[in-house]
């Protein structure tokens, strides 16, 4: 690939909501290693730092996410930042957002920058469910912002995605998700299970003790409904076991054709698997995660001290440290977080208790 990199960035340490399943339920500001390093008092990445990072990375990136752990659109200079990103012709420029901070100015900047996907995090299709989960959010405001985004993006290449976290509070609401998505012109769905989260007690929302077959049947029903409406599945939990499709070649073929139609077979998945086979993990040196304080990590799960802090540390020094991580994986002697990582990405898509994973799931995006 001429542009092999994936960039995941946090523009701010803050969020405007306190969702029941999220670390922001118990804090109004995230702190990233090194904790004594900040580039602004309000926790926002300065625009000049973003511009310098863009010069280092964006010409080599095919995918850039302008958000990960916090709410990117509450950055006071979000419109300027997205326009800067738009200069680089990035194939997959996107960001996750609760959309509530959208304004006409920001919507226009998003379309002008040719953002490919605005991924709206919402976990309820009616007022009661939405406001029970997304504390501080107003369902009526969400609908207004969806209307604004749809009006602004008419005739453009910018599409909408819904990121939906499935939990006890919305375990029945999910059945209405495809109809809601179709009504608002949503292009694809990203459905994930709520998972244990450090710093917040979201145990009451977990689905672990519910009947596995019930969960699988519900997921299958929603997936079939969405695809029948022409909505793709950007990411989706597996609802069939290996035994369901390995016994019969016809069943296997039907499953493969359906997954192709649903959008679950994409070049990036096969590329990811090949890269993992080569190096033991697909992320180091191909993925860069950059926090608001400039800290650079090799993946979203890296803990402890970062590979470096830019722009204070030079790119060459950062890449040299990531090379050490990558080499440790290649030779079977992982270092740092890699030595304890059990492919934790799997947690986003698997609610059932099971033995340690030995293979990686398909790559998920940030958000």
CSV table of C-alpha atoms in Angstrom, one decimal:
chain,number,residue,atom,x,y,z
A,1,UNK,CA,0.0,0.0,0.0
A,2,UNK,CA,1.2,3.5,-0.8
A,3,UNK,CA,-0.5,4.7,2.4
A,4,UNK,CA,-0.1,1.8,4.9
A,5,UNK,CA,-0.9,3.6,8.1
A,6,UNK,CA,-3.9,3.9,10.4
A,7,UNK,CA,-4.0,6.9,12.7
A,8,UNK,CA,-6.3,7.0,15.7
A,9,UNK,CA,-6.3,10.4,17.5
A,10,UNK,CA,-7.9,11.9,20.5
A,11,UNK,CA,-8.4,15.7,20.1
A,12,UNK,CA,-9.5,16.2,23.7
A,13,UNK,CA,-9.6,14.6,27.2
A,14,UNK,CA,-13.3,15.5,27.7
A,15,UNK,CA,-16.8,14.5,26.9
A,16,UNK,CA,-20.2,16.2,27.1
A,17,UNK,CA,-22.0,13.1,28.4
A,18,UNK,CA,-21.8,10.6,31.3
A,19,UNK,CA,-23.0,7.4,29.8
A,20,UNK,CA,-23.7,4.6,32.2
A,21,UNK,CA,-21.3,2.1,30.6
A,22,UNK,CA,-18.4,4.5,30.0
A,23,UNK,CA,-15.5,5.7,32.0
A,24,UNK,CA,-17.0,9.2,31.7
A,25,UNK,CA,-19.7,8.1,34.1
A,26,UNK,CA,-17.2,8.8,36.9
A,27,UNK,CA,-14.9,11.5,35.5
A,28,UNK,CA,-15.2,14.6,33.4
A,29,UNK,CA,-11.6,14.3,32.1
A,30,UNK,CA,-9.4,11.4,31.0
A,31,UNK,CA,-5.7,11.5,31.8
A,32,UNK,CA,-3.1,9.9,29.5
A,33,UNK,CA,0.5,8.8,30.2
A,34,UNK,CA,2.7,10.7,30.9
A,35,UNK,CA,0.3,12.2,33.4
A,36,UNK,CA,2.5,15.3,34.0
A,37,UNK,CA,2.4,16.2,30.3
A,38,UNK,CA,-0.3,18.5,29.0
A,39,UNK,CA,-0.4,20.8,26.0
A,40,UNK,CA,-3.3,23.0,27.2
A,41,UNK,CA,-5.2,23.7,30.3
A,42,UNK,CA,-8.5,22.6,28.9
A,43,UNK,CA,-7.3,19.2,27.7
A,44,UNK,CA,-7.6,20.0,24.0
A,45,UNK,CA,-4.8,19.3,21.5
A,46,UNK,CA,-3.6,22.7,20.2
A,47,UNK,CA,-4.3,23.2,16.5
A,48,UNK,CA,-0.6,23.8,15.8
A,49,UNK,CA,0.3,20.5,17.3
A,50,UNK,CA,-2.4,18.7,15.3
A,51,UNK,CA,-1.0,20.4,12.1
A,52,UNK,CA,2.5,19.3,12.9
A,53,UNK,CA,1.4,15.7,13.5
A,54,UNK,CA,-0.6,15.8,10.3
A,55,UNK,CA,2.5,16.7,8.4
A,56,UNK,CA,4.4,13.7,9.9
A,57,UNK,CA,1.7,11.1,9.3
A,58,UNK,CA,-1.2,12.0,7.1
A,59,UNK,CA,0.5,11.6,3.7
A,60,UNK,CA,1.2,8.0,4.7
A,61,UNK,CA,-2.3,7.2,6.2
A,62,UNK,CA,-5.2,5.6,4.4
A,63,UNK,CA,-7.4,5.8,7.5
A,64,UNK,CA,-7.5,8.5,10.1
A,65,UNK,CA,-10.0,8.6,13.0
A,66,UNK,CA,-10.3,12.1,14.6
A,67,UNK,CA,-11.6,10.6,17.9
A,68,UNK,CA,-11.3,7.6,20.1
A,69,UNK,CA,-11.9,7.8,23.9
A,70,UNK,CA,-13.5,11.2,24.1
A,71,UNK,CA,-15.9,13.5,22.2
A,72,UNK,CA,-14.0,15.2,19.4
A,73,UNK,CA,-16.6,17.8,18.4
A,74,UNK,CA,-16.4,19.6,21.8
A,75,UNK,CA,-12.9,20.8,20.8
A,76,UNK,CA,-13.4,24.6,20.2
A,77,UNK,CA,-11.4,24.4,17.0
A,78,UNK,CA,-12.9,21.2,15.6
A,79,UNK,CA,-13.9,22.9,12.3
A,80,UNK,CA,-10.4,24.0,11.7
A,81,UNK,CA,-8.9,20.6,12.6
A,82,UNK,CA,-11.2,18.7,10.2
A,83,UNK,CA,-10.4,21.1,7.4
A,84,UNK,CA,-6.7,20.5,8.0
A,85,UNK,CA,-7.2,16.8,7.8
A,86,UNK,CA,-9.2,17.2,4.6
A,87,UNK,CA,-6.2,18.7,2.8
A,88,UNK,CA,-4.5,15.3,2.7
A,89,UNK,CA,-6.9,13.3,0.6
A,90,UNK,CA,-7.2,10.6,3.2
A,91,UNK,CA,-9.2,7.6,1.8
A,92,UNK,CA,-11.0,6.9,5.1
A,93,UNK,CA,-11.3,10.0,7.2
A,94,UNK,CA,-13.8,9.5,9.9
A,95,UNK,CA,-14.6,10.1,13.6
A,96,UNK,CA,-17.0,8.7,16.3
A,97,UNK,CA,-19.2,11.3,18.0
A,98,UNK,CA,-22.4,11.5,20.0
A,99,UNK,CA,-23.3,14.4,17.5
A,100,UNK,CA,-24.8,16.6,20.2
A,101,UNK,CA,-22.1,19.3,19.7
A,102,UNK,CA,-22.7,19.6,16.0
A,103,UNK,CA,-23.3,23.1,14.6
A,104,UNK,CA,-23.9,24.3,11.1
A,105,UNK,CA,-20.3,25.5,10.9
A,106,UNK,CA,-18.9,22.1,11.9
A,107,UNK,CA,-21.3,20.3,9.6
A,108,UNK,CA,-20.1,22.4,6.7
A,109,UNK,CA,-16.5,21.8,7.6
A,110,UNK,CA,-17.1,18.0,7.7
A,111,UNK,CA,-18.6,17.9,4.2
A,112,UNK,CA,-15.9,20.3,2.8
A,113,UNK,CA,-13.2,18.1,4.2
A,114,UNK,CA,-14.8,15.0,2.5
A,115,UNK,CA,-15.1,13.1,5.8
A,116,UNK,CA,-16.1,9.6,4.7
A,117,UNK,CA,-18.0,8.6,7.8
A,118,UNK,CA,-19.6,10.4,10.8
A,119,UNK,CA,-20.1,7.6,13.2
A,120,UNK,CA,-22.9,8.5,15.7
A,121,UNK,CA,-22.7,6.8,19.0
A,122,UNK,CA,-26.2,6.2,20.3
A,123,UNK,CA,-27.7,3.3,22.2
A,124,UNK,CA,-31.4,4.0,22.1
A,125,UNK,CA,-34.0,4.6,19.4
A,126,UNK,CA,-36.5,6.3,21.6
A,127,UNK,CA,-36.3,9.0,24.3
A,128,UNK,CA,-36.6,6.8,27.3
A,129,UNK,CA,-33.9,4.3,26.4
A,130,UNK,CA,-31.5,6.9,25.0
A,131,UNK,CA,-31.7,9.3,27.9
A,132,UNK,CA,-31.5,6.4,30.5
A,133,UNK,CA,-28.1,5.4,29.0
A,134,UNK,CA,-26.6,8.6,27.7
A,135,UNK,CA,-26.8,10.7,30.8
A,136,UNK,CA,-26.9,14.4,30.0
A,137,UNK,CA,-28.1,13.8,26.4
A,138,UNK,CA,-31.4,14.8,25.0
A,139,UNK,CA,-33.0,12.6,22.4
A,140,UNK,CA,-34.8,15.5,20.7
A,141,UNK,CA,-31.5,17.3,20.3
A,142,UNK,CA,-30.0,14.1,18.8
A,143,UNK,CA,-32.8,14.0,16.2
A,144,UNK,CA,-32.2,17.7,15.4
A,145,UNK,CA,-28.5,17.1,14.9
A,146,UNK,CA,-29.2,14.1,12.6
A,147,UNK,CA,-31.5,16.3,10.5
A,148,UNK,CA,-28.8,19.0,10.3
A,149,UNK,CA,-26.1,16.6,9.3
A,150,UNK,CA,-28.4,15.0,6.7
A,151,UNK,CA,-29.3,18.3,5.2
A,152,UNK,CA,-25.7,19.5,5.0
A,153,UNK,CA,-24.3,16.3,3.5
A,154,UNK,CA,-26.8,16.1,0.6
A,155,UNK,CA,-25.0,15.3,-2.6
A,156,UNK,CA,-21.7,14.7,-0.8
A,157,UNK,CA,-19.7,11.5,-0.2
A,158,UNK,CA,-20.1,11.8,3.6
A,159,UNK,CA,-22.0,8.9,5.1
A,160,UNK,CA,-23.6,8.2,8.5
A,161,UNK,CA,-22.8,5.2,10.7
A,162,UNK,CA,-24.5,4.2,14.0
A,163,UNK,CA,-22.3,2.8,16.8
A,164,UNK,CA,-24.6,0.9,19.1
A,165,UNK,CA,-23.5,-0.6,22.4
A,166,UNK,CA,-25.8,-3.5,23.3
A,167,UNK,CA,-26.6,-3.9,27.1
A,168,UNK,CA,-29.4,-4.7,29.4
A,169,UNK,CA,-30.9,-1.3,29.2
A,170,UNK,CA,-31.5,-1.6,25.5
A,171,UNK,CA,-31.6,-5.3,25.0
A,172,UNK,CA,-35.1,-5.0,23.3
A,173,UNK,CA,-34.5,-1.6,21.8
A,174,UNK,CA,-31.9,-3.1,19.4
A,175,UNK,CA,-34.8,-4.7,17.4
A,176,UNK,CA,-35.8,-1.2,16.3
A,177,UNK,CA,-32.3,-0.1,15.2
A,178,UNK,CA,-32.5,-1.1,11.5
A,179,UNK,CA,-35.8,0.9,11.0
A,180,UNK,CA,-34.3,3.9,12.8
A,181,UNK,CA,-31.2,3.7,10.7
A,182,UNK,CA,-33.1,3.5,7.5
A,183,UNK,CA,-35.2,6.5,8.4
A,184,UNK,CA,-32.1,8.7,8.9
A,185,UNK,CA,-30.2,7.5,5.9
A,186,UNK,CA,-27.6,5.6,7.8
A,187,UNK,CA,-25.1,3.7,5.6
A,188,UNK,CA,-23.8,1.1,8.1
A,189,UNK,CA,-24.0,-0.2,11.6
A,190,UNK,CA,-21.3,-0.9,14.2
A,191,UNK,CA,-22.9,-3.1,17.0
A,192,UNK,CA,-20.9,-4.1,20.0
A,193,UNK,CA,-21.5,-5.6,23.4
A,194,UNK,CA,-21.0,-3.6,26.6
A,195,UNK,CA,-17.8,-4.8,28.3
A,196,UNK,CA,-16.3,-4.3,31.8
A,197,UNK,CA,-14.6,-0.9,31.9
A,198,UNK,CA,-12.0,0.3,34.3
A,199,UNK,CA,-13.2,3.1,36.5
A,200,UNK,CA,-16.9,2.5,36.2
A,201,UNK,CA,-19.3,-0.1,37.6
A,202,UNK,CA,-21.2,-1.1,34.6
A,203,UNK,CA,-21.7,-4.7,35.8
A,204,UNK,CA,-25.5,-4.3,35.9
A,205,UNK,CA,-25.5,-3.6,32.1
A,206,UNK,CA,-23.5,-6.7,31.1
A,207,UNK,CA,-25.2,-9.5,29.1
A,208,UNK,CA,-22.9,-12.3,30.2
A,209,UNK,CA,-25.5,-14.2,32.2
A,210,UNK,CA,-28.2,-14.1,29.5
A,211,UNK,CA,-29.0,-17.2,27.4
A,212,UNK,CA,-26.5,-17.4,24.6
A,213,UNK,CA,-29.0,-18.7,22.0
A,214,UNK,CA,-31.3,-15.9,22.9
A,215,UNK,CA,-28.6,-13.3,22.3
A,216,UNK,CA,-27.5,-15.0,19.0
A,217,UNK,CA,-31.1,-15.2,17.7
A,218,UNK,CA,-31.6,-11.5,18.5
A,219,UNK,CA,-28.4,-10.5,16.8
A,220,UNK,CA,-29.3,-12.6,13.7
A,221,UNK,CA,-32.8,-11.0,13.5
A,222,UNK,CA,-31.3,-7.4,13.6
A,223,UNK,CA,-28.6,-8.2,11.1
A,224,UNK,CA,-31.0,-9.7,8.6
A,225,UNK,CA,-33.4,-6.8,9.0
A,226,UNK,CA,-30.6,-4.3,8.5
A,227,UNK,CA,-29.2,-5.9,5.4
A,228,UNK,CA,-32.6,-6.4,3.9
A,229,UNK,CA,-33.0,-2.6,4.1
A,230,UNK,CA,-29.7,-2.0,2.3
A,231,UNK,CA,-27.7,-1.1,5.4
A,232,UNK,CA,-24.2,-2.5,5.7
A,233,UNK,CA,-22.7,-4.0,8.8
A,234,UNK,CA,-19.4,-2.2,9.4
A,235,UNK,CA,-18.7,-4.4,12.4
A,236,UNK,CA,-21.0,-6.9,14.0
A,237,UNK,CA,-20.8,-9.6,16.7
A,238,UNK,CA,-20.7,-13.2,15.4
A,239,UNK,CA,-24.0,-14.9,16.0
A,240,UNK,CA,-23.2,-18.3,14.4
A,241,UNK,CA,-20.9,-20.9,15.8
A,242,UNK,CA,-18.5,-22.9,13.8
A,243,UNK,CA,-20.7,-25.9,14.0
A,244,UNK,CA,-23.6,-23.9,12.4
A,245,UNK,CA,-21.8,-23.6,9.0
A,246,UNK,CA,-19.0,-26.1,8.8
A,247,UNK,CA,-21.1,-29.2,8.5
A,248,UNK,CA,-22.8,-28.3,5.2
A,249,UNK,CA,-21.0,-26.8,2.2
A,250,UNK,CA,-24.2,-25.2,1.0
A,251,UNK,CA,-24.7,-23.6,4.3
A,252,UNK,CA,-21.1,-22.3,4.2
A,253,UNK,CA,-21.6,-20.8,0.8
A,254,UNK,CA,-24.9,-19.1,1.8
A,255,UNK,CA,-23.2,-17.7,4.8
A,256,UNK,CA,-20.3,-16.4,2.8
A,257,UNK,CA,-22.5,-14.8,0.2
A,258,UNK,CA,-24.7,-13.1,2.9
A,259,UNK,CA,-21.6,-11.8,4.7
A,260,UNK,CA,-20.3,-10.4,1.4
A,261,UNK,CA,-23.7,-8.6,0.9
A,262,UNK,CA,-23.6,-7.4,4.4
A,263,UNK,CA,-20.2,-5.7,3.9
A,264,UNK,CA,-18.3,-8.0,6.3
A,265,UNK,CA,-15.8,-9.1,3.8
A,266,UNK,CA,-13.5,-6.2,3.1
A,267,UNK,CA,-9.9,-6.0,1.9
A,268,UNK,CA,-8.7,-4.5,5.2
A,269,UNK,CA,-9.8,-7.7,7.0
A,270,UNK,CA,-7.7,-9.9,4.8
A,271,UNK,CA,-4.8,-7.5,5.0
A,272,UNK,CA,-5.1,-7.5,8.8
A,273,UNK,CA,-4.9,-11.3,9.0
A,274,UNK,CA,-1.9,-11.4,6.7
A,275,UNK,CA,-0.1,-8.8,8.7
A,276,UNK,CA,-0.8,-10.6,11.9
A,277,UNK,CA,0.5,-13.8,10.5
A,278,UNK,CA,3.8,-12.0,9.5
A,279,UNK,CA,4.5,-10.2,12.7
A,280,UNK,CA,2.3,-11.8,15.4
A,281,UNK,CA,0.3,-8.6,15.7
A,282,UNK,CA,-0.9,-6.3,12.9
A,283,UNK,CA,-0.7,-3.0,14.8
A,284,UNK,CA,2.8,-1.9,15.7
A,285,UNK,CA,4.3,0.3,12.9
A,286,UNK,CA,1.0,0.2,11.0
A,287,UNK,CA,-1.2,1.8,13.6
A,288,UNK,CA,-0.4,5.0,15.6
A,289,UNK,CA,-2.6,6.1,18.5
A,290,UNK,CA,-2.0,9.7,19.5
A,291,UNK,CA,-3.5,11.3,22.6
A,292,UNK,CA,-4.3,15.0,23.2
A,293,UNK,CA,-1.0,15.5,25.1
A,294,UNK,CA,1.0,14.2,22.1
A,295,UNK,CA,1.7,10.7,23.5
A,296,UNK,CA,2.1,8.1,20.8
A,297,UNK,CA,1.2,4.4,21.3
A,298,UNK,CA,1.3,1.4,19.0
A,299,UNK,CA,-2.4,0.5,19.6
A,300,UNK,CA,-5.4,1.5,21.6
A,301,UNK,CA,-4.7,-1.0,24.3
A,302,UNK,CA,-1.2,0.0,25.2
A,303,UNK,CA,-0.8,0.9,28.9
A,304,UNK,CA,1.9,2.7,30.7
A,305,UNK,CA,4.5,5.0,29.2
A,306,UNK,CA,4.1,5.8,25.5
A,307,UNK,CA,6.6,5.3,22.7
A,308,UNK,CA,7.2,9.0,22.8
A,309,UNK,CA,5.6,12.4,23.1
A,310,UNK,CA,5.4,14.4,20.0
A,311,UNK,CA,6.4,16.9,18.8
A,312,UNK,CA,8.9,17.1,21.7
A,313,UNK,CA,10.3,13.7,20.7
A,314,UNK,CA,11.3,13.2,17.1
A,315,UNK,CA,9.5,10.7,14.8
A,316,UNK,CA,12.6,8.7,14.4
A,317,UNK,CA,12.9,8.1,18.1
A,318,UNK,CA,9.3,7.1,18.4
A,319,UNK,CA,9.5,4.7,15.5
A,320,UNK,CA,12.7,3.1,16.9
A,321,UNK,CA,10.8,2.3,20.1
A,322,UNK,CA,7.9,0.8,18.2
A,323,UNK,CA,10.4,-1.3,16.2
A,324,UNK,CA,11.4,-2.8,19.6
A,325,UNK,CA,7.8,-3.7,20.3
A,326,UNK,CA,7.3,-5.2,16.8
A,327,UNK,CA,10.5,-7.2,17.1
A,328,UNK,CA,9.5,-8.6,20.4
A,329,UNK,CA,6.3,-9.9,18.9
A,330,UNK,CA,8.1,-11.3,15.8
A,331,UNK,CA,10.6,-13.3,18.0
A,332,UNK,CA,8.1,-14.5,20.6
A,333,UNK,CA,9.4,-12.3,23.4
A,334,UNK,CA,6.7,-9.5,23.7
A,335,UNK,CA,7.5,-6.5,25.8
A,336,UNK,CA,5.4,-4.0,27.7
A,337,UNK,CA,1.6,-4.4,27.3
A,338,UNK,CA,2.1,-7.0,24.6
A,339,UNK,CA,3.4,-9.4,27.2
A,340,UNK,CA,0.0,-9.5,28.9
A,341,UNK,CA,-2.4,-8.6,26.1
A,342,UNK,CA,-4.9,-11.4,25.3
A,343,UNK,CA,-6.2,-9.8,22.2
A,344,UNK,CA,-8.4,-7.6,24.3
A,345,UNK,CA,-10.1,-6.2,21.1
A,346,UNK,CA,-12.1,-9.4,21.3
A,347,UNK,CA,-13.9,-8.0,24.3
A,348,UNK,CA,-15.8,-5.5,22.1
A,349,UNK,CA,-17.6,-8.3,20.3
A,350,UNK,CA,-17.8,-11.3,22.6
A,351,UNK,CA,-20.0,-11.2,25.7
A,352,UNK,CA,-19.7,-14.9,26.6
A,353,UNK,CA,-17.1,-16.2,29.0
A,354,UNK,CA,-14.7,-18.5,27.3
A,355,UNK,CA,-11.1,-19.7,27.4
A,356,UNK,CA,-8.3,-17.4,26.3
A,357,UNK,CA,-8.4,-16.5,22.6
A,358,UNK,CA,-5.7,-17.8,20.4
A,359,UNK,CA,-6.7,-16.0,17.2
A,360,UNK,CA,-7.6,-12.4,16.6
A,361,UNK,CA,-11.1,-11.2,15.5
A,362,UNK,CA,-11.6,-8.9,12.6
A,363,UNK,CA,-10.2,-5.4,13.2
A,364,UNK,CA,-12.6,-2.9,14.7
A,365,UNK,CA,-12.4,0.9,14.4
A,366,UNK,CA,-12.1,3.4,17.2
A,367,UNK,CA,-15.1,4.7,19.1
